[in-house]
């Protein structure tokens, strides 16, 4: 079969698509490689996002972040018709009644009310932590599975939502500490940890331990160090992992200590207090991990 990405006449790969004629043409010799190409785009033009949204014939994509997955209808709160004219008289009363019944029908039972509240809390927490959409979708999926397996019964909704968000962050390699989750949650760090262990056991989540390397970029950005220093910290941690020094140690403390060592080596000196505050660990932890890295890796730190 001939390769459609190459001109069969001159062998050039410089082809272009002519949307007016529906043809793929070679720009070197002018040979029509393919004709009657189907245009899969819309049959109208849009010059700005608002115009594109108005002309679109489909709604928002399906999402796990809404309790009904975004498949329900929604009646606009404005009392205006399709032309923007004000609705008056009995039609306004009728629309308000329809709006009321539509709200009632979207949430039929206690399970849907639970899900609606939980997902709104999840969205609030993720927004405060500036987490990407994929993390929210994974967290929502975990919470839905927990509801299906009846793991939520008798437990705090906020605690289980926080646990699902913590697990999703780890699964998507965007780790957040329990302290960071607790800072935006309505429950304590202890409650989140307990709920996470219960959730992981109930759903059979076998998550690998968080690597301290995954914290370096975020902590480094918060400290304001250069890319060179962050790269040096990662190299230190890779060597420490290879020698088994990190076993049994907290990843945040190790990441903080590696950044502290790297900042000294690269001439961007940061204090142990600054590093500890960014990593949400104590200065004692940074000091202890620092001593272990320097001694066991034979690093000569400038005074």
mmCIF file of C-alpha atoms in Angstrom:
data_model
loop_
_atom_site.group_PDB
_atom_site.id
_atom_site.type_symbol
_atom_site.label_atom_id
_atom_site.label_comp_id
_atom_site.label_asym_id
_atom_site.label_seq_id
_atom_site.Cartn_x
_atom_site.Cartn_y
_atom_site.Cartn_z
ATOM 1 C CA UNK A 1 0.000 0.000 0.000
ATOM 2 C CA UNK A 2 1.324 3.444 -0.927
ATOM 3 C CA UNK A 3 2.313 5.768 1.885
ATOM 4 C CA UNK A 4 -0.169 8.697 1.936
ATOM 5 C CA UNK A 5 2.406 10.847 3.745
ATOM 6 C CA UNK A 6 4.764 10.739 0.731
ATOM 7 C CA UNK A 7 4.165 11.926 -2.845
ATOM 8 C CA UNK A 8 4.125 8.875 -5.178
ATOM 9 C CA UNK A 9 5.548 10.959 -8.054
ATOM 10 C CA UNK A 10 8.538 12.819 -6.587
ATOM 11 C CA UNK A 11 8.831 11.109 -3.184
ATOM 12 C CA UNK A 12 8.533 14.404 -1.255
ATOM 13 C CA UNK A 13 6.961 14.452 2.202
ATOM 14 C CA UNK A 14 5.985 18.141 1.909
ATOM 15 C CA UNK A 15 2.256 17.690 1.548
ATOM 16 C CA UNK A 16 -0.453 20.165 2.479
ATOM 17 C CA UNK A 17 -4.218 19.999 2.896
ATOM 18 C CA UNK A 18 -6.419 22.279 0.759
ATOM 19 C CA UNK A 19 -9.691 22.650 2.714
ATOM 20 C CA UNK A 20 -11.524 24.413 -0.145
ATOM 21 C CA UNK A 21 -11.118 21.484 -2.547
ATOM 22 C CA UNK A 22 -10.804 18.699 0.020
ATOM 23 C CA UNK A 23 -7.461 17.586 -1.410
ATOM 24 C CA UNK A 24 -4.007 16.691 -0.124
ATOM 25 C CA UNK A 25 -1.452 18.147 -2.547
ATOM 26 C CA UNK A 26 2.332 17.822 -2.933
ATOM 27 C CA UNK A 27 3.903 21.284 -2.543
ATOM 28 C CA UNK A 28 6.943 20.290 -4.675
ATOM 29 C CA UNK A 29 5.405 18.907 -7.896
ATOM 30 C CA UNK A 30 1.712 19.788 -7.382
ATOM 31 C CA UNK A 31 0.461 16.196 -7.643
ATOM 32 C CA UNK A 32 -2.901 15.555 -5.923
ATOM 33 C CA UNK A 33 -2.089 12.717 -3.516
ATOM 34 C CA UNK A 34 -5.652 12.349 -2.186
ATOM 35 C CA UNK A 35 -8.978 13.929 -3.096
ATOM 36 C CA UNK A 36 -12.491 14.122 -1.640
ATOM 37 C CA UNK A 37 -11.066 14.190 1.889
ATOM 38 C CA UNK A 38 -13.823 14.347 4.496
ATOM 39 C CA UNK A 39 -13.635 17.450 6.689
ATOM 40 C CA UNK A 40 -14.341 16.263 10.225
ATOM 41 C CA UNK A 41 -14.565 19.796 11.623
ATOM 42 C CA UNK A 42 -17.768 21.818 12.176
ATOM 43 C CA UNK A 43 -19.649 23.169 9.182
ATOM 44 C CA UNK A 44 -19.471 26.711 10.530
ATOM 45 C CA UNK A 45 -16.703 29.140 11.357
ATOM 46 C CA UNK A 46 -16.083 30.659 14.780
ATOM 47 C CA UNK A 47 -13.776 33.581 15.387
ATOM 48 C CA UNK A 48 -13.720 33.601 19.200
ATOM 49 C CA UNK A 49 -14.470 31.163 22.091
ATOM 50 C CA UNK A 50 -17.886 32.733 22.835
ATOM 51 C CA UNK A 51 -19.009 32.299 19.239
ATOM 52 C CA UNK A 52 -17.754 28.705 19.224
ATOM 53 C CA UNK A 53 -19.625 27.933 22.459
ATOM 54 C CA UNK A 54 -22.889 29.421 21.107
ATOM 55 C CA UNK A 55 -22.721 27.406 17.884
ATOM 56 C CA UNK A 56 -21.718 24.124 19.488
ATOM 57 C CA UNK A 57 -24.373 21.407 19.365
ATOM 58 C CA UNK A 58 -23.019 19.359 22.256
ATOM 59 C CA UNK A 59 -22.846 20.011 25.975
ATOM 60 C CA UNK A 60 -19.954 19.756 28.378
ATOM 61 C CA UNK A 61 -18.023 16.451 28.425
ATOM 62 C CA UNK A 62 -18.969 13.743 30.897
ATOM 63 C CA UNK A 63 -17.147 14.121 34.208
ATOM 64 C CA UNK A 64 -16.923 12.164 37.451
ATOM 65 C CA UNK A 65 -16.729 15.436 39.381
ATOM 66 C CA UNK A 66 -20.533 15.895 39.189
ATOM 67 C CA UNK A 67 -22.755 13.407 41.013
ATOM 68 C CA UNK A 68 -24.794 12.647 37.864
ATOM 69 C CA UNK A 69 -21.655 12.780 35.673
ATOM 70 C CA UNK A 70 -22.926 15.950 34.015
ATOM 71 C CA UNK A 71 -25.603 14.106 32.016
ATOM 72 C CA UNK A 72 -28.612 15.932 33.458
ATOM 73 C CA UNK A 73 -30.271 19.004 32.019
ATOM 74 C CA UNK A 74 -29.945 22.416 33.567
ATOM 75 C CA UNK A 75 -32.530 25.217 33.403
ATOM 76 C CA UNK A 76 -30.980 28.656 33.284
ATOM 77 C CA UNK A 77 -31.740 30.910 36.265
ATOM 78 C CA UNK A 78 -32.334 33.950 34.045
ATOM 79 C CA UNK A 79 -35.974 34.543 33.062
ATOM 80 C CA UNK A 80 -35.196 35.128 29.388
ATOM 81 C CA UNK A 81 -36.073 33.284 26.191
ATOM 82 C CA UNK A 82 -33.703 32.096 23.443
ATOM 83 C CA UNK A 83 -33.660 35.582 21.889
ATOM 84 C CA UNK A 84 -32.739 37.256 25.193
ATOM 85 C CA UNK A 85 -36.198 38.777 25.727
ATOM 86 C CA UNK A 86 -37.651 38.920 29.234
ATOM 87 C CA UNK A 87 -40.187 36.199 30.120
ATOM 88 C CA UNK A 88 -43.233 37.661 31.840
ATOM 89 C CA UNK A 89 -46.515 36.610 33.408
ATOM 90 C CA UNK A 90 -47.531 33.000 33.787
ATOM 91 C CA UNK A 91 -44.540 31.738 31.763
ATOM 92 C CA UNK A 92 -42.166 33.067 34.421
ATOM 93 C CA UNK A 93 -44.139 31.249 37.138
ATOM 94 C CA UNK A 94 -44.120 28.077 35.037
ATOM 95 C CA UNK A 95 -40.353 28.261 34.507
ATOM 96 C CA UNK A 96 -39.722 28.745 38.220
ATOM 97 C CA UNK A 97 -41.851 25.704 38.989
ATOM 98 C CA UNK A 98 -39.934 23.659 36.369
ATOM 99 C CA UNK A 99 -36.644 24.874 37.831
ATOM 100 C CA UNK A 100 -37.703 23.755 41.316
ATOM 101 C CA UNK A 101 -38.704 20.265 40.120
ATOM 102 C CA UNK A 102 -35.539 19.965 38.071
ATOM 103 C CA UNK A 103 -33.433 20.623 41.199
ATOM 104 C CA UNK A 104 -35.404 18.045 43.174
ATOM 105 C CA UNK A 105 -35.130 15.404 40.465
ATOM 106 C CA UNK A 106 -31.345 15.775 40.074
ATOM 107 C CA UNK A 107 -30.850 14.483 43.629
ATOM 108 C CA UNK A 108 -33.312 11.686 44.341
ATOM 109 C CA UNK A 109 -32.028 9.881 47.431
ATOM 110 C CA UNK A 110 -29.553 10.015 50.323
ATOM 111 C CA UNK A 111 -26.780 8.365 48.275
ATOM 112 C CA UNK A 112 -26.930 11.082 45.627
ATOM 113 C CA UNK A 113 -27.019 13.804 48.289
ATOM 114 C CA UNK A 114 -23.922 12.241 49.869
ATOM 115 C CA UNK A 115 -22.159 12.132 46.514
ATOM 116 C CA UNK A 116 -23.134 15.689 45.577
ATOM 117 C CA UNK A 117 -21.811 17.075 48.885
ATOM 118 C CA UNK A 118 -18.639 14.960 48.782
ATOM 119 C CA UNK A 119 -17.753 15.959 45.214
ATOM 120 C CA UNK A 120 -18.326 19.653 45.943
ATOM 121 C CA UNK A 121 -15.935 19.336 48.924
ATOM 122 C CA UNK A 122 -13.435 17.523 46.726
ATOM 123 C CA UNK A 123 -13.603 20.281 44.118
ATOM 124 C CA UNK A 124 -13.131 22.969 46.805
ATOM 125 C CA UNK A 125 -10.072 21.274 48.332
ATOM 126 C CA UNK A 126 -8.446 20.542 44.975
ATOM 127 C CA UNK A 127 -8.995 24.144 43.856
ATOM 128 C CA UNK A 128 -7.361 25.494 47.014
ATOM 129 C CA UNK A 129 -4.364 23.193 46.454
ATOM 130 C CA UNK A 130 -4.269 24.094 42.723
ATOM 131 C CA UNK A 131 -4.332 20.445 41.666
ATOM 132 C CA UNK A 132 -4.871 19.539 37.971
ATOM 133 C CA UNK A 133 -8.137 18.141 36.645
ATOM 134 C CA UNK A 134 -6.799 14.603 36.247
ATOM 135 C CA UNK A 135 -6.137 14.361 40.001
ATOM 136 C CA UNK A 136 -9.704 15.470 40.766
ATOM 137 C CA UNK A 137 -11.121 12.898 38.350
ATOM 138 C CA UNK A 138 -9.075 10.066 39.920
ATOM 139 C CA UNK A 139 -10.093 11.157 43.441
ATOM 140 C CA UNK A 140 -13.767 11.268 42.395
ATOM 141 C CA UNK A 141 -13.446 7.782 40.895
ATOM 142 C CA UNK A 142 -11.942 6.429 44.140
ATOM 143 C CA UNK A 143 -14.704 7.999 46.219
ATOM 144 C CA UNK A 144 -17.402 6.564 43.918
ATOM 145 C CA UNK A 145 -15.868 3.092 44.267
ATOM 146 C CA UNK A 146 -15.855 3.518 48.046
ATOM 147 C CA UNK A 147 -19.563 4.438 47.952
ATOM 148 C CA UNK A 148 -20.353 1.378 45.789
ATOM 149 C CA UNK A 149 -18.510 -0.886 48.250
ATOM 150 C CA UNK A 150 -20.309 0.801 51.171
ATOM 151 C CA UNK A 151 -17.039 1.896 52.782
ATOM 152 C CA UNK A 152 -18.440 5.350 53.568
ATOM 153 C CA UNK A 153 -21.105 4.126 55.969
ATOM 154 C CA UNK A 154 -20.353 5.215 59.534
ATOM 155 C CA UNK A 155 -17.393 7.356 58.500
ATOM 156 C CA UNK A 156 -16.837 11.063 58.016
ATOM 157 C CA UNK A 157 -17.521 12.247 54.458
ATOM 158 C CA UNK A 158 -14.802 14.918 54.764
ATOM 159 C CA UNK A 159 -12.309 12.327 56.031
ATOM 160 C CA UNK A 160 -12.961 9.917 53.156
ATOM 161 C CA UNK A 161 -12.878 12.719 50.562
ATOM 162 C CA UNK A 162 -9.524 13.890 51.953
ATOM 163 C CA UNK A 163 -8.221 10.307 51.889
ATOM 164 C CA UNK A 164 -9.342 9.873 48.252
ATOM 165 C CA UNK A 165 -7.606 13.121 47.290
ATOM 166 C CA UNK A 166 -4.403 12.075 49.091
ATOM 167 C CA UNK A 167 -4.442 8.690 47.317
ATOM 168 C CA UNK A 168 -5.124 10.328 43.922
ATOM 169 C CA UNK A 169 -2.155 12.669 44.373
ATOM 170 C CA UNK A 170 0.104 9.690 45.018
ATOM 171 C CA UNK A 171 -1.315 7.732 42.087
ATOM 172 C CA UNK A 172 -0.731 10.643 39.695
ATOM 173 C CA UNK A 173 2.838 11.275 40.987
ATOM 174 C CA UNK A 174 1.874 14.706 42.341
ATOM 175 C CA UNK A 175 2.364 13.848 46.025
ATOM 176 C CA UNK A 176 1.006 16.079 48.758
ATOM 177 C CA UNK A 177 1.723 15.607 52.437
ATOM 178 C CA UNK A 178 -0.992 14.835 54.980
ATOM 179 C CA UNK A 179 -0.299 18.255 56.514
ATOM 180 C CA UNK A 180 -1.070 19.961 53.188
ATOM 181 C CA UNK A 181 -4.300 17.983 52.786
ATOM 182 C CA UNK A 182 -5.297 18.714 56.405
ATOM 183 C CA UNK A 183 -4.688 22.452 55.867
ATOM 184 C CA UNK A 184 -7.600 22.651 53.381
ATOM 185 C CA UNK A 185 -9.720 19.895 54.918
ATOM 186 C CA UNK A 186 -12.246 20.087 57.759
ATOM 187 C CA UNK A 187 -10.742 17.096 59.565
ATOM 188 C CA UNK A 188 -7.427 16.464 61.290
ATOM 189 C CA UNK A 189 -4.285 14.906 59.877
ATOM 190 C CA UNK A 190 -4.825 11.870 62.129
ATOM 191 C CA UNK A 191 -8.354 11.343 60.783
ATOM 192 C CA UNK A 192 -7.142 11.626 57.166
ATOM 193 C CA UNK A 193 -4.390 9.064 57.786
ATOM 194 C CA UNK A 194 -6.858 6.651 59.385
ATOM 195 C CA UNK A 195 -9.361 7.102 56.538
ATOM 196 C CA UNK A 196 -6.643 6.635 53.916
ATOM 197 C CA UNK A 197 -5.523 3.313 55.420
ATOM 198 C CA UNK A 198 -9.137 2.130 55.532
ATOM 199 C CA UNK A 199 -9.750 3.251 51.933
ATOM 200 C CA UNK A 200 -6.562 1.622 50.639
ATOM 201 C CA UNK A 201 -7.413 -1.630 52.379
ATOM 202 C CA UNK A 202 -11.047 -1.600 51.211
ATOM 203 C CA UNK A 203 -10.226 -0.834 47.556
ATOM 204 C CA UNK A 204 -7.047 -2.912 47.428
ATOM 205 C CA UNK A 205 -4.802 0.022 46.552
ATOM 206 C CA UNK A 206 -1.176 -1.070 46.385
ATOM 207 C CA UNK A 207 0.540 2.279 46.106
ATOM 208 C CA UNK A 208 4.309 2.362 46.050
ATOM 209 C CA UNK A 209 6.065 4.476 48.685
ATOM 210 C CA UNK A 210 6.437 8.107 47.630
ATOM 211 C CA UNK A 211 9.914 8.897 46.345
ATOM 212 C CA UNK A 212 11.603 11.960 47.888
ATOM 213 C CA UNK A 213 12.655 12.990 44.350
ATOM 214 C CA UNK A 214 9.001 13.781 43.564
ATOM 215 C CA UNK A 215 9.034 16.590 46.167
ATOM 216 C CA UNK A 216 12.231 18.291 44.997
ATOM 217 C CA UNK A 217 10.785 20.476 42.223
ATOM 218 C CA UNK A 218 7.926 21.807 44.337
ATOM 219 C CA UNK A 219 10.062 22.463 47.428
ATOM 220 C CA UNK A 220 12.795 23.970 45.239
ATOM 221 C CA UNK A 221 10.324 26.347 43.575
ATOM 222 C CA UNK A 222 9.020 27.431 46.978
ATOM 223 C CA UNK A 223 12.598 28.114 48.121
ATOM 224 C CA UNK A 224 13.408 30.006 44.941
ATOM 225 C CA UNK A 225 16.507 27.977 44.058
ATOM 226 C CA UNK A 226 17.803 27.465 40.522
ATOM 227 C CA UNK A 227 17.248 24.489 38.256
ATOM 228 C CA UNK A 228 20.890 23.580 38.787
ATOM 229 C CA UNK A 229 20.367 23.220 42.543
ATOM 230 C CA UNK A 230 17.236 21.109 42.066
ATOM 231 C CA UNK A 231 19.085 18.838 39.646
ATOM 232 C CA UNK A 232 21.935 18.444 42.173
ATOM 233 C CA UNK A 233 19.440 17.562 44.914
ATOM 234 C CA UNK A 234 17.889 14.868 42.699
ATOM 235 C CA UNK A 235 21.329 13.399 41.987
ATOM 236 C CA UNK A 236 22.053 13.250 45.723
ATOM 237 C CA UNK A 237 18.750 11.476 46.371
ATOM 238 C CA UNK A 238 19.272 9.018 43.500
ATOM 239 C CA UNK A 239 22.628 8.027 44.977
ATOM 240 C CA UNK A 240 21.080 7.763 48.453
ATOM 241 C CA UNK A 241 18.303 5.504 47.134
ATOM 242 C CA UNK A 242 20.868 3.340 45.338
ATOM 243 C CA UNK A 243 22.815 2.842 48.585
ATOM 244 C CA UNK A 244 19.687 2.161 50.655
ATOM 245 C CA UNK A 245 20.078 5.240 52.858
ATOM 246 C CA UNK A 246 16.471 6.364 52.344
ATOM 247 C CA UNK A 247 14.884 3.163 53.677
ATOM 248 C CA UNK A 248 12.523 3.887 56.553
ATOM 249 C CA UNK A 249 12.948 7.668 56.309
ATOM 250 C CA UNK A 250 10.244 10.218 55.569
ATOM 251 C CA UNK A 251 10.395 11.384 51.928
ATOM 252 C CA UNK A 252 9.710 15.047 52.745
ATOM 253 C CA UNK A 253 12.556 15.197 55.263
ATOM 254 C CA UNK A 254 14.952 13.593 52.787
ATOM 255 C CA UNK A 255 13.918 15.955 49.988
ATOM 256 C CA UNK A 256 14.390 18.940 52.308
ATOM 257 C CA UNK A 257 17.835 17.767 53.430
ATOM 258 C CA UNK A 258 18.963 17.074 49.846
ATOM 259 C CA UNK A 259 17.884 20.570 48.798
ATOM 260 C CA UNK A 260 19.737 22.040 51.763
ATOM 261 C CA UNK A 261 22.936 20.178 50.814
ATOM 262 C CA UNK A 262 22.550 21.105 47.130
ATOM 263 C CA UNK A 263 22.001 24.785 47.971
ATOM 264 C CA UNK A 264 25.284 24.801 49.927
ATOM 265 C CA UNK A 265 27.177 23.040 47.134
ATOM 266 C CA UNK A 266 25.786 25.353 44.426
ATOM 267 C CA UNK A 267 26.338 28.562 46.379
ATOM 268 C CA UNK A 268 22.646 29.317 46.935
ATOM 269 C CA UNK A 269 22.747 28.927 50.684
ATOM 270 C CA UNK A 270 19.429 28.464 52.460
ATOM 271 C CA UNK A 271 18.954 28.080 56.192
ATOM 272 C CA UNK A 272 17.664 24.884 57.747
ATOM 273 C CA UNK A 273 14.652 26.819 59.026
ATOM 274 C CA UNK A 274 13.692 28.009 55.527
ATOM 275 C CA UNK A 275 13.949 24.492 54.136
ATOM 276 C CA UNK A 276 12.023 22.991 57.072
ATOM 277 C CA UNK A 277 9.155 25.480 56.713
ATOM 278 C CA UNK A 278 8.752 24.720 53.004
ATOM 279 C CA UNK A 279 8.762 20.941 53.585
ATOM 280 C CA UNK A 280 6.526 21.125 56.697
ATOM 281 C CA UNK A 281 9.069 19.244 58.811
ATOM 282 C CA UNK A 282 11.108 20.256 61.866
ATOM 283 C CA UNK A 283 14.613 21.682 61.761
ATOM 284 C CA UNK A 284 15.779 18.657 63.759
ATOM 285 C CA UNK A 285 14.565 16.345 60.958
ATOM 286 C CA UNK A 286 16.405 18.384 58.323
ATOM 287 C CA UNK A 287 19.566 18.390 60.467
ATOM 288 C CA UNK A 288 19.479 14.621 61.077
ATOM 289 C CA UNK A 289 18.843 13.742 57.408
ATOM 290 C CA UNK A 290 21.531 16.248 56.366
ATOM 291 C CA UNK A 291 24.135 14.563 58.597
ATOM 292 C CA UNK A 292 23.224 11.126 57.242
ATOM 293 C CA UNK A 293 23.496 12.208 53.604
ATOM 294 C CA UNK A 294 26.802 14.047 54.092
ATOM 295 C CA UNK A 295 28.444 11.251 56.092
ATOM 296 C CA UNK A 296 27.238 8.221 54.106
ATOM 297 C CA UNK A 297 27.707 9.783 50.654
ATOM 298 C CA UNK A 298 31.057 11.424 51.581
ATOM 299 C CA UNK A 299 29.939 14.896 50.475
ATOM 300 C CA UNK A 300 32.348 17.748 51.166
ATOM 301 C CA UNK A 301 30.096 20.661 52.072
ATOM 302 C CA UNK A 302 31.761 24.113 51.998
ATOM 303 C CA UNK A 303 31.657 25.960 55.313
#
